[in-house]
Coordinates of C-alpha atoms in Angstrom, one line a residue:
Chain A
M5 CA -5.9 86.9 53.8
T6 CA -3.5 85.5 51.3
I7 CA -1.5 88.6 51.8
L8 CA -0.3 87.2 55.1
D9 CA 1.4 84.3 53.3
T10 CA 3.2 86.2 50.6
P11 CA 6.7 87.4 51.4
T12 CA 7.1 91.1 51.7
T13 CA 9.3 91.3 48.7
G14 CA 8.0 90.9 45.2
Q15 CA 4.4 91.9 46.1
S16 CA 2.4 93.2 43.2
V17 CA 1.5 96.9 43.3
D18 CA -2.2 95.9 43.4
S19 CA -2.0 93.9 46.6
P20 CA -3.4 95.9 49.5
L21 CA -0.8 97.7 51.6
I22 CA -2.8 97.9 54.8
T23 CA -5.1 95.1 55.9
I24 CA -7.3 95.4 58.9
R25 CA -9.1 92.3 60.0
G26 CA -11.6 91.8 62.9
L27 CA -10.5 95.0 64.6
V28 CA -12.0 95.4 68.1
K29 CA -11.7 98.4 70.3
Y30 CA -13.8 99.1 73.4
F31 CA -14.0 102.4 75.3
G32 CA -15.1 101.2 78.7
D33 CA -18.1 98.9 78.0
A34 CA -19.0 100.6 74.7
P35 CA -17.7 99.1 71.5
L36 CA -16.1 101.6 69.2
Y37 CA -14.9 99.0 66.7
D38 CA -16.3 95.5 66.8
G39 CA -15.1 93.4 63.9
F40 CA -13.9 96.0 61.6
D41 CA -12.3 95.0 58.2
L42 CA -10.5 97.3 55.8
D43 CA -8.1 97.0 52.9
I44 CA -6.1 100.0 51.7
A45 CA -4.2 99.9 48.4
R46 CA -0.7 101.0 48.0
G47 CA 0.1 104.5 46.6
R48 CA -3.2 106.2 47.3
I49 CA -4.4 109.1 49.4
I50 CA -7.3 108.0 51.5
S51 CA -9.4 110.5 53.3
V52 CA -11.3 109.3 56.4
F53 CA -14.6 111.0 57.0
G54 CA -17.5 110.1 59.3
P55 CA -19.8 111.2 62.0
N56 CA -18.6 112.7 65.3
G57 CA -17.2 110.2 67.7
C58 CA -17.0 107.4 65.2
G59 CA -13.4 107.0 65.9
K60 CA -11.6 108.4 62.9
S61 CA -8.6 109.6 64.8
T62 CA -8.7 106.5 67.0
L63 CA -8.5 104.4 63.9
I64 CA -5.3 105.9 62.6
N65 CA -3.9 106.1 66.2
M66 CA -4.4 102.3 66.4
M67 CA -2.7 101.9 63.0
A68 CA 0.2 104.0 64.3
G69 CA 0.4 101.9 67.4
L70 CA -0.3 104.8 69.7
I71 CA -3.5 103.3 71.1
P72 CA -3.6 99.6 71.9
I73 CA -6.2 97.4 70.1
D74 CA -8.5 95.0 72.0
G75 CA -8.6 92.4 69.2
G76 CA -8.0 91.7 65.5
E77 CA -5.0 92.7 63.6
I78 CA -3.5 95.5 61.5
L79 CA -0.8 94.5 59.0
F80 CA 1.2 96.6 56.6
G81 CA 2.1 94.5 53.5
G82 CA 2.0 91.5 55.9
K83 CA 4.3 93.1 58.4
T84 CA 3.5 94.2 61.9
R85 CA 3.5 97.8 63.0
R86 CA 6.9 97.3 64.6
E87 CA 8.4 96.3 61.3
T88 CA 6.8 99.1 59.4
R89 CA 8.0 102.7 58.9
I90 CA 5.1 105.0 59.6
G91 CA 5.0 108.8 59.5
Y92 CA 2.5 110.6 61.6
V93 CA 1.3 114.2 61.5
F94 CA -0.6 115.5 64.5
Q95 CA -3.3 118.2 64.4
N96 CA -1.6 120.1 67.2
Y97 CA 1.8 120.9 65.7
R98 CA 2.7 123.0 68.8
E99 CA 2.8 119.9 70.9
A100 CA 4.2 117.6 68.2
L101 CA 7.5 119.3 67.5
F102 CA 10.2 119.5 70.2
P103 CA 10.7 123.1 71.1
W104 CA 14.2 122.5 72.6
M105 CA 15.5 121.4 69.2
R106 CA 16.0 123.7 66.2
T107 CA 13.5 123.0 63.4
R108 CA 16.2 121.3 61.4
D109 CA 17.0 118.9 64.2
N110 CA 13.3 118.2 64.6
I111 CA 13.1 117.1 61.0
A112 CA 16.3 115.1 61.4
Y113 CA 15.2 113.4 64.6
P114 CA 13.6 110.3 63.1
L115 CA 16.7 109.8 61.0
K116 CA 19.0 110.1 64.0
L117 CA 16.8 107.5 65.7
M118 CA 17.5 105.1 62.9
G119 CA 21.2 105.6 63.4
W120 CA 22.0 107.4 60.1
S121 CA 25.3 109.1 59.7
K122 CA 25.5 112.8 60.1
A123 CA 26.3 113.3 56.4
R124 CA 23.4 111.1 55.3
V125 CA 21.0 113.0 57.6
E126 CA 22.3 116.3 56.3
A127 CA 21.7 115.2 52.7
R128 CA 18.2 113.9 53.4
V129 CA 17.2 117.1 55.1
E130 CA 18.5 119.2 52.2
E131 CA 16.6 116.9 49.8
L132 CA 13.4 117.6 51.8
V133 CA 14.1 121.3 51.9
A134 CA 14.5 121.4 48.1
S135 CA 11.4 119.3 47.4
F136 CA 9.3 121.4 49.8
G137 CA 10.7 124.7 48.5
I138 CA 11.3 125.9 52.1
G139 CA 11.6 129.6 52.4
F140 CA 12.0 129.9 56.1
D141 CA 15.1 129.4 58.3
L142 CA 15.3 125.9 59.6
N143 CA 17.9 127.0 62.2
R144 CA 15.1 128.7 64.1
Y145 CA 13.3 127.0 66.9
P146 CA 9.7 125.8 66.1
Y147 CA 8.1 128.5 68.4
E148 CA 9.7 131.2 66.3
L149 CA 7.9 130.0 63.2
S150 CA 4.3 130.5 62.1
G151 CA 1.7 127.8 62.6
G152 CA 1.8 126.9 58.9
Q153 CA 5.6 126.7 58.9
Q154 CA 5.5 124.5 62.0
Q155 CA 3.0 122.1 60.4
T156 CA 5.2 122.1 57.2
A157 CA 8.1 121.1 59.4
S158 CA 6.0 118.3 61.0
I159 CA 5.1 116.9 57.6
M160 CA 8.8 117.0 56.6
R161 CA 9.7 115.2 59.8
A162 CA 7.0 112.5 59.0
L163 CA 8.3 112.1 55.5
A164 CA 12.0 112.2 56.3
P165 CA 12.6 108.5 56.8
G166 CA 10.7 107.6 53.6
P167 CA 7.8 106.0 55.4
E168 CA 5.6 103.3 53.8
V169 CA 2.5 105.1 55.1
V170 CA 1.9 108.6 56.3
L171 CA -1.0 109.0 58.7
L172 CA -2.3 112.5 59.2
D173 CA -4.8 113.4 61.9
E174 CA -6.7 116.5 60.8
P175 CA -3.5 118.2 59.8
F176 CA -5.1 121.4 58.6
S177 CA -7.6 122.0 61.4
A178 CA -5.4 124.3 63.4
L179 CA -4.2 126.4 60.4
D180 CA -5.6 129.5 58.7
F181 CA -7.0 129.1 55.2
E182 CA -4.0 130.5 53.4
M183 CA -1.7 128.0 55.1
T184 CA -4.2 125.2 54.6
L185 CA -4.2 125.8 50.8
F186 CA -0.3 125.9 50.8
I187 CA 0.2 122.7 52.7
R188 CA -2.5 120.9 50.8
E189 CA -0.6 121.6 47.6
K190 CA 2.7 120.6 49.2
L191 CA 1.1 117.3 50.3
Q192 CA -0.3 116.6 46.8
Q193 CA 3.1 117.5 45.3
V194 CA 5.0 115.2 47.6
F195 CA 2.5 112.4 46.9
M196 CA 3.0 112.9 43.1
E197 CA 6.7 112.8 43.5
T198 CA 7.0 109.8 45.9
G199 CA 3.7 107.9 45.7
T200 CA 3.7 107.5 49.4
T201 CA 0.4 106.1 50.7
M202 CA -1.3 108.6 52.9
M203 CA -4.3 108.3 55.2
L204 CA -5.8 111.6 56.2
V205 CA -8.5 112.2 58.8
S206 CA -10.6 115.2 57.8
H207 CA -13.6 117.0 59.1
D208 CA -14.0 119.0 55.9
L209 CA -15.7 117.0 53.2
E210 CA -14.6 119.3 50.3
E211 CA -11.0 118.9 51.4
A212 CA -11.4 115.2 52.0
V213 CA -12.7 114.6 48.4
Y214 CA -10.2 117.1 46.8
L215 CA -7.1 115.3 48.1
A216 CA -8.3 111.8 48.0
D217 CA -8.2 108.9 45.6
E218 CA -10.7 107.2 47.9
V219 CA -12.9 108.7 50.6
L220 CA -13.4 106.3 53.4
L221 CA -16.9 107.0 54.8
L222 CA -17.5 105.5 58.3
T223 CA -20.7 104.7 60.1
K224 CA -21.7 105.7 63.6
R225 CA -20.3 103.4 66.3
P226 CA -19.8 100.5 66.5
T227 CA -18.0 101.7 63.4
Q228 CA -18.1 100.0 60.0
V229 CA -17.2 101.1 56.6
A230 CA -20.3 102.8 55.2
E231 CA -18.8 103.2 51.7
V232 CA -15.6 103.9 49.9
V233 CA -16.1 106.6 47.3
R234 CA -13.6 106.7 44.5
F235 CA -12.4 110.0 43.0
D236 CA -10.2 109.5 40.1
A237 CA -9.5 113.1 38.9
A238 CA -6.0 113.6 37.5
R239 CA -3.3 115.3 39.5
P240 CA -2.2 117.9 40.1
R241 CA -5.7 118.9 41.1
D242 CA -6.3 122.6 41.3
L243 CA -9.1 125.2 41.7
D244 CA -10.8 123.9 38.5
T245 CA -11.0 120.5 40.1
L246 CA -13.4 122.0 42.7
S247 CA -15.9 122.9 40.0
A248 CA -15.5 119.8 37.8
P249 CA -18.7 117.7 37.6
A250 CA -16.9 114.5 38.8
F251 CA -15.8 116.3 41.9
I252 CA -19.2 117.7 42.6
E253 CA -20.7 114.3 42.1
A254 CA -18.2 112.6 44.4
K255 CA -18.8 115.2 47.1
R256 CA -22.6 115.1 46.7
H257 CA -22.6 111.3 46.9
S258 CA -20.3 111.3 49.9
L259 CA -22.6 113.8 51.7
E260 CA -25.6 111.7 50.9
V261 CA -23.9 108.6 52.5
F262 CA -22.8 110.7 55.4
Q263 CA -26.2 112.1 56.1
R264 CA -27.8 108.6 55.7
E265 CA -25.4 107.3 58.3
V266 CA -25.9 110.2 60.7
R267 CA -29.7 109.8 60.6
K268 CA -29.6 106.1 61.3
Chain B
M4 CA -30.6 143.9 72.6
S5 CA -28.8 146.9 73.9
A6 CA -26.3 146.6 71.1
D7 CA -29.0 147.4 68.6
M8 CA -29.8 150.6 70.5
T9 CA -26.2 151.8 70.9
D10 CA -24.4 150.6 67.8
P11 CA -25.9 152.7 65.1
A12 CA -25.4 156.0 66.9
P13 CA -21.6 156.3 66.4
L14 CA -21.9 155.1 62.8
A15 CA -24.6 157.6 62.1
A16 CA -22.6 160.6 63.4
P17 CA -20.0 161.5 60.7
P18 CA -16.6 162.5 62.1
D19 CA -16.5 166.3 62.2
A20 CA -13.4 168.4 61.4
G21 CA -12.7 168.9 65.0
S22 CA -12.3 165.3 65.9
I23 CA -9.9 164.8 62.9
R24 CA -7.7 167.7 64.0
A25 CA -7.7 166.1 67.5
L26 CA -6.0 162.9 66.2
P27 CA -2.4 162.8 67.4
S28 CA 0.3 163.1 64.8
R29 CA 2.8 160.3 64.4
A30 CA 5.5 162.3 66.2
Q31 CA 3.2 162.8 69.1
A32 CA 2.4 159.1 69.2
R33 CA 6.1 158.3 69.3
R34 CA 6.7 160.8 72.1
R35 CA 3.8 159.3 74.1
A36 CA 5.2 155.8 73.6
A37 CA 8.6 156.9 74.8
R38 CA 7.1 158.6 77.8
E39 CA 5.1 155.4 78.7
R40 CA 8.3 153.4 78.4
A41 CA 10.1 155.7 80.8
V42 CA 7.3 155.6 83.3
G43 CA 7.3 151.8 83.0
L44 CA 11.0 151.8 83.9
L45 CA 10.5 154.1 86.9
L46 CA 7.5 152.4 88.4
P47 CA 9.4 149.6 90.2
V48 CA 11.6 152.2 92.0
V49 CA 8.6 154.1 93.4
G50 CA 7.9 151.8 96.2
A51 CA 11.5 151.5 97.3
V52 CA 12.0 155.3 97.3
A53 CA 8.7 155.8 99.2
L54 CA 9.9 153.3 101.9
F55 CA 13.2 155.1 102.1
V56 CA 11.6 158.5 102.5
I57 CA 9.1 157.3 105.1
W58 CA 12.0 155.5 107.0
A59 CA 14.1 158.7 106.9
L60 CA 11.2 160.9 108.1
V61 CA 10.3 158.5 110.9
A62 CA 13.9 158.3 112.1
Q63 CA 14.4 162.1 111.7
M64 CA 11.3 162.9 113.7
K65 CA 12.3 160.2 116.3
L66 CA 8.9 158.6 116.1
I67 CA 10.7 155.4 116.9
T68 CA 13.6 155.6 119.3
P69 CA 17.0 155.6 117.4
I70 CA 18.1 152.6 119.4
L71 CA 15.5 150.5 117.5
L72 CA 15.5 152.4 114.2
P73 CA 18.5 154.4 113.0
G74 CA 18.2 156.5 109.9
P75 CA 18.6 154.9 106.5
I76 CA 21.7 156.8 105.6
P77 CA 23.9 155.5 108.4
V78 CA 22.5 152.0 107.9
L79 CA 23.3 152.1 104.2
A80 CA 26.8 153.5 105.0
T81 CA 27.4 150.6 107.4
L82 CA 26.2 148.2 104.7
V83 CA 28.4 149.6 102.0
Q84 CA 31.4 149.8 104.3
G85 CA 30.8 146.3 105.6
L86 CA 30.4 144.8 102.1
A87 CA 33.4 146.7 100.8
G88 CA 36.0 144.6 102.6
G89 CA 34.6 144.7 106.2
K90 CA 33.5 141.8 108.3
L91 CA 30.1 141.8 106.7
M92 CA 31.7 140.9 103.4
M93 CA 33.2 137.8 104.9
D94 CA 29.8 136.8 106.5
F95 CA 28.1 137.5 103.1
A96 CA 30.6 135.3 101.3
V97 CA 30.3 132.5 103.9
T98 CA 26.5 132.5 103.6
V99 CA 26.7 132.5 99.8
L100 CA 29.0 129.6 99.9
R101 CA 26.9 127.5 102.3
T102 CA 23.7 128.3 100.4
L103 CA 25.3 127.3 97.1
E104 CA 26.8 124.1 98.5
A105 CA 23.4 123.1 99.9
F106 CA 21.8 124.0 96.7
A107 CA 24.3 122.1 94.6
I108 CA 23.8 119.0 96.8
S109 CA 20.0 119.2 96.5
A110 CA 20.1 119.8 92.7
V111 CA 22.6 116.9 92.0
I112 CA 20.6 114.5 94.1
G113 CA 17.1 115.9 93.6
M114 CA 16.9 116.4 89.8
P115 CA 17.9 112.9 88.7
L116 CA 15.9 111.3 91.5
G117 CA 12.9 113.4 90.7
V118 CA 13.1 112.6 87.0
L119 CA 13.5 108.9 87.7
L120 CA 10.6 108.8 90.2
G121 CA 8.5 110.8 87.8
S122 CA 9.0 108.5 84.9
N123 CA 7.7 105.6 87.0
E124 CA 4.5 106.8 88.5
K125 CA 4.1 103.8 90.7
A126 CA 7.5 104.5 92.3
Y127 CA 6.5 108.1 92.9
R128 CA 3.2 107.2 94.4
S129 CA 4.9 104.9 96.8
V130 CA 7.1 107.6 98.2
E131 CA 4.8 110.6 97.6
F132 CA 3.6 110.6 101.2
L133 CA 7.1 110.7 102.6
I134 CA 8.1 113.5 100.2
D135 CA 4.9 115.5 101.0
F136 CA 5.3 114.9 104.8
F137 CA 8.9 116.0 105.0
R138 CA 8.3 118.8 102.5
S139 CA 5.7 120.1 105.0
T140 CA 7.9 119.7 108.0
P141 CA 9.8 123.0 108.6
A142 CA 13.5 122.2 108.0
S143 CA 14.3 124.3 111.1
A144 CA 12.5 121.7 113.2
M145 CA 15.1 119.2 112.2
I146 CA 18.1 121.3 113.3
P147 CA 18.5 119.6 116.7
L148 CA 18.4 116.2 115.1
F149 CA 21.0 117.2 112.6
L150 CA 23.1 118.6 115.4
L151 CA 23.1 115.1 117.0
I152 CA 24.1 113.5 113.7
F153 CA 26.7 116.0 112.3
G154 CA 27.7 117.8 115.5
V155 CA 28.4 121.6 115.6
S156 CA 30.1 121.5 112.2
D157 CA 30.1 123.7 109.3
F158 CA 28.7 120.9 107.2
N159 CA 25.8 120.6 109.5
K160 CA 24.4 123.9 108.3
V161 CA 24.8 122.8 104.7
A162 CA 23.3 119.4 105.3
I163 CA 20.2 120.7 106.9
A164 CA 19.7 123.3 104.2
A165 CA 20.2 120.7 101.5
F166 CA 17.7 118.4 103.2
G167 CA 15.1 121.2 103.1
A168 CA 15.9 122.0 99.5
V169 CA 16.2 118.5 98.0
L170 CA 12.6 117.6 98.6
I171 CA 11.4 120.6 96.7
V172 CA 13.6 119.7 93.8
I173 CA 12.4 116.1 93.8
F174 CA 8.8 117.1 93.9
N175 CA 9.0 119.6 91.0
S176 CA 11.2 117.4 88.8
A177 CA 9.0 114.4 89.3
Y178 CA 5.8 116.3 88.5
G179 CA 7.6 117.9 85.5
V180 CA 8.1 114.4 84.1
M181 CA 4.6 113.2 85.0
N182 CA 2.9 116.2 83.4
A183 CA 5.0 116.0 80.2
R184 CA 2.9 116.6 77.1
K185 CA 1.6 113.2 76.2
Q186 CA 1.6 114.1 72.5
R187 CA 5.3 114.8 72.5
I188 CA 5.9 111.4 73.9
M189 CA 3.6 109.9 71.3
A190 CA 5.4 111.8 68.6
A191 CA 8.7 110.3 69.7
R192 CA 7.3 106.8 70.0
V193 CA 5.6 106.9 66.6
M194 CA 9.0 107.7 65.1
G195 CA 10.4 104.5 66.7
A196 CA 12.0 105.9 69.8
S197 CA 12.7 103.3 72.5
G198 CA 11.7 103.9 76.1
W199 CA 15.2 105.1 76.9
R200 CA 15.2 107.5 73.9
V201 CA 11.8 108.9 75.0
F202 CA 13.2 109.4 78.4
R203 CA 16.4 111.0 77.2
D204 CA 15.1 113.1 74.3
V205 CA 11.6 114.1 75.6
L206 CA 10.9 113.5 79.3
I207 CA 14.0 115.1 80.6
W208 CA 13.5 118.2 78.4
E209 CA 9.8 118.4 79.3
S210 CA 10.7 118.3 83.0
L211 CA 13.2 121.2 82.7
Q212 CA 10.8 124.1 83.1
P213 CA 9.1 122.8 86.3
S214 CA 12.5 121.6 87.5
F215 CA 13.7 125.2 87.3
V216 CA 10.8 126.4 89.3
G217 CA 11.9 123.7 91.9
L218 CA 15.5 124.9 91.8
R219 CA 14.5 128.5 92.3
T220 CA 12.3 127.7 95.2
A221 CA 15.0 125.4 96.6
V222 CA 17.7 128.0 96.6
S223 CA 15.4 130.4 98.5
M224 CA 14.7 127.6 101.0
A225 CA 18.4 126.8 101.3
L226 CA 19.1 130.5 102.1
V227 CA 16.4 130.6 104.8
V228 CA 17.7 127.4 106.5
V229 CA 21.3 128.5 106.3
V230 CA 20.6 131.8 107.9
V231 CA 18.6 130.2 110.7
A232 CA 21.2 127.6 111.2
E233 CA 23.9 130.3 111.4
M234 CA 22.0 131.9 114.2
F235 CA 21.6 128.9 116.4
I236 CA 24.3 126.4 115.7
G237 CA 27.4 127.7 117.5
S238 CA 28.3 129.8 114.5
T239 CA 31.2 132.2 114.3
N240 CA 30.4 133.6 110.9
G241 CA 27.7 134.0 108.2
L242 CA 24.9 136.6 107.8
G243 CA 22.6 134.8 110.3
H244 CA 25.4 135.0 112.9
A245 CA 26.1 138.7 112.0
I246 CA 22.4 139.6 112.5
L247 CA 22.1 137.9 115.8
D248 CA 25.5 139.0 117.0
A249 CA 24.7 142.7 116.2
Q250 CA 21.4 142.4 118.0
Q251 CA 23.0 140.9 121.1
V252 CA 25.4 143.9 121.5
L253 CA 22.7 146.3 120.3
N254 CA 24.7 147.4 117.2
V255 CA 21.4 148.2 115.5
K256 CA 23.0 149.8 112.5
L257 CA 25.0 146.7 111.8
M258 CA 21.9 144.5 112.4
Y259 CA 19.9 146.4 109.8
A260 CA 22.8 146.4 107.4
A261 CA 23.2 142.6 107.8
I262 CA 19.4 142.1 107.3
L263 CA 19.6 144.2 104.1
A264 CA 22.6 142.2 102.9
T265 CA 20.6 139.0 103.4
G266 CA 17.7 140.5 101.5
I267 CA 20.0 141.6 98.7
L268 CA 21.5 138.1 98.5
G269 CA 18.0 136.4 98.3
Y270 CA 16.9 138.9 95.7
L271 CA 20.0 138.4 93.6
L272 CA 19.8 134.6 93.7
N273 CA 16.2 134.8 92.5
I274 CA 17.1 137.1 89.7
L275 CA 20.0 134.9 88.7
F276 CA 17.8 131.8 88.6
L277 CA 15.1 133.6 86.6
Y278 CA 17.7 134.7 84.1
A279 CA 19.3 131.2 83.9
E280 CA 15.8 129.7 83.4
R281 CA 15.1 132.1 80.6
R282 CA 18.3 131.3 78.9
I283 CA 18.3 127.5 79.3
V284 CA 14.5 126.8 79.0
H285 CA 14.2 129.2 76.2
W286 CA 11.0 127.7 74.9
S287 CA 9.1 128.1 78.2
G288 CA 5.7 129.8 77.7
R289 CA 6.0 129.9 73.9

């Protein structure tokens, strides 16, 4: 807990970015989280994987401040949620973007909320367009775009303010395979360029391991950390990664832990 | 299991030369598509033409006495004459004006009030009974009361129609806000939007589509109440007055023409609002 006492400036890169201590969350009378602790290091991609109903999405929703917690604390480099810039990507992109705004304005929305000048907003959006290599017309409304394009726009919106953490709730689940591959690569590329800490809920173990530096495996409820599996393969990872022995071993081990937890 | 029995059969039978020749060419397919489009455009007219023909036949054969049912041609002639600068045109204009006034009042009061009530569910629940009660009370039942309050004035007709319409607008706008997609609100909040910004940037927009349903219903209601009020509240003009006046002096042609004019007005208002909704709430249903 020393992290609480250190000033936010001048922290070492090794100090955990996210610290969760004694987290408690009840749904009715049933405990979902009852004294849950977790440290997440800066500049990593963390995949969250676990049994059905263990509260993967609930965890990142609590981190995002979208669901109230019943006890404990979640801090970001010692700061509260309110003081932290968080990007969030929903599974259901259709209901995450604002259909009354053009796609460009959707991406610019968080910047306008922060009171940026028009020129600065413009410049930032152009920067994102360049780094994402966007080939579609941002002056269209979201409903005129394909699902993959909409989710790409959602991710650009989440990244626009340069967040300290990006939380992604099953961002690929509603997409077809082609789009999933495309956005996965974009995500990895953005991560390599910016080093933004990302936490990604996944229901696909292969995808979870492929993207992650650490796979956070959760138990059944009341949920605890079953194990954190490290996967250190160099980036950019590609198709060859999927057949590399280290990948296969990390995936096999994760599956083993997962099955052990499900059978408990 | 029936699939096992039926499926292999078509696969087993190779397409013979005859069936290949029977396939339509591209030009034929285009012609067929064009024909289907033309039929699609004509279909809505079929009912109207049929009614017109039956009406003409019934009148021609005097199955109903001409005092009650004149032929469609003289009625349409009266309608066109009346609307092209006759007294009917004035009545039409007066009714349009009153309906739009009543509608404007109900929209200006109802939409902000509905959105405000909807964004505070406790506030809405506390007045829900009142809204539902008066929404269920026919506005025409309130005409005598409004007569007492406003007297036999022109504004009386507008006021009572606005009363009937405003509750519909409040109800729909409030529910529009209450049923706003939770995830859009969450998306705004997670980006740091304050309560006010969520209201301004999300809730109001989310409520627009249901609000438009309310506005469209409200303008129909306003027209109904205005026409009724014109019949009974010492009126000297308006379509309601024209219909009743024509009936009193047994000018049946004019009565039918005035009824048709009212129908045209109602239909046009509905179309106008549908069009406006599609333009303004362009994302609706997508």
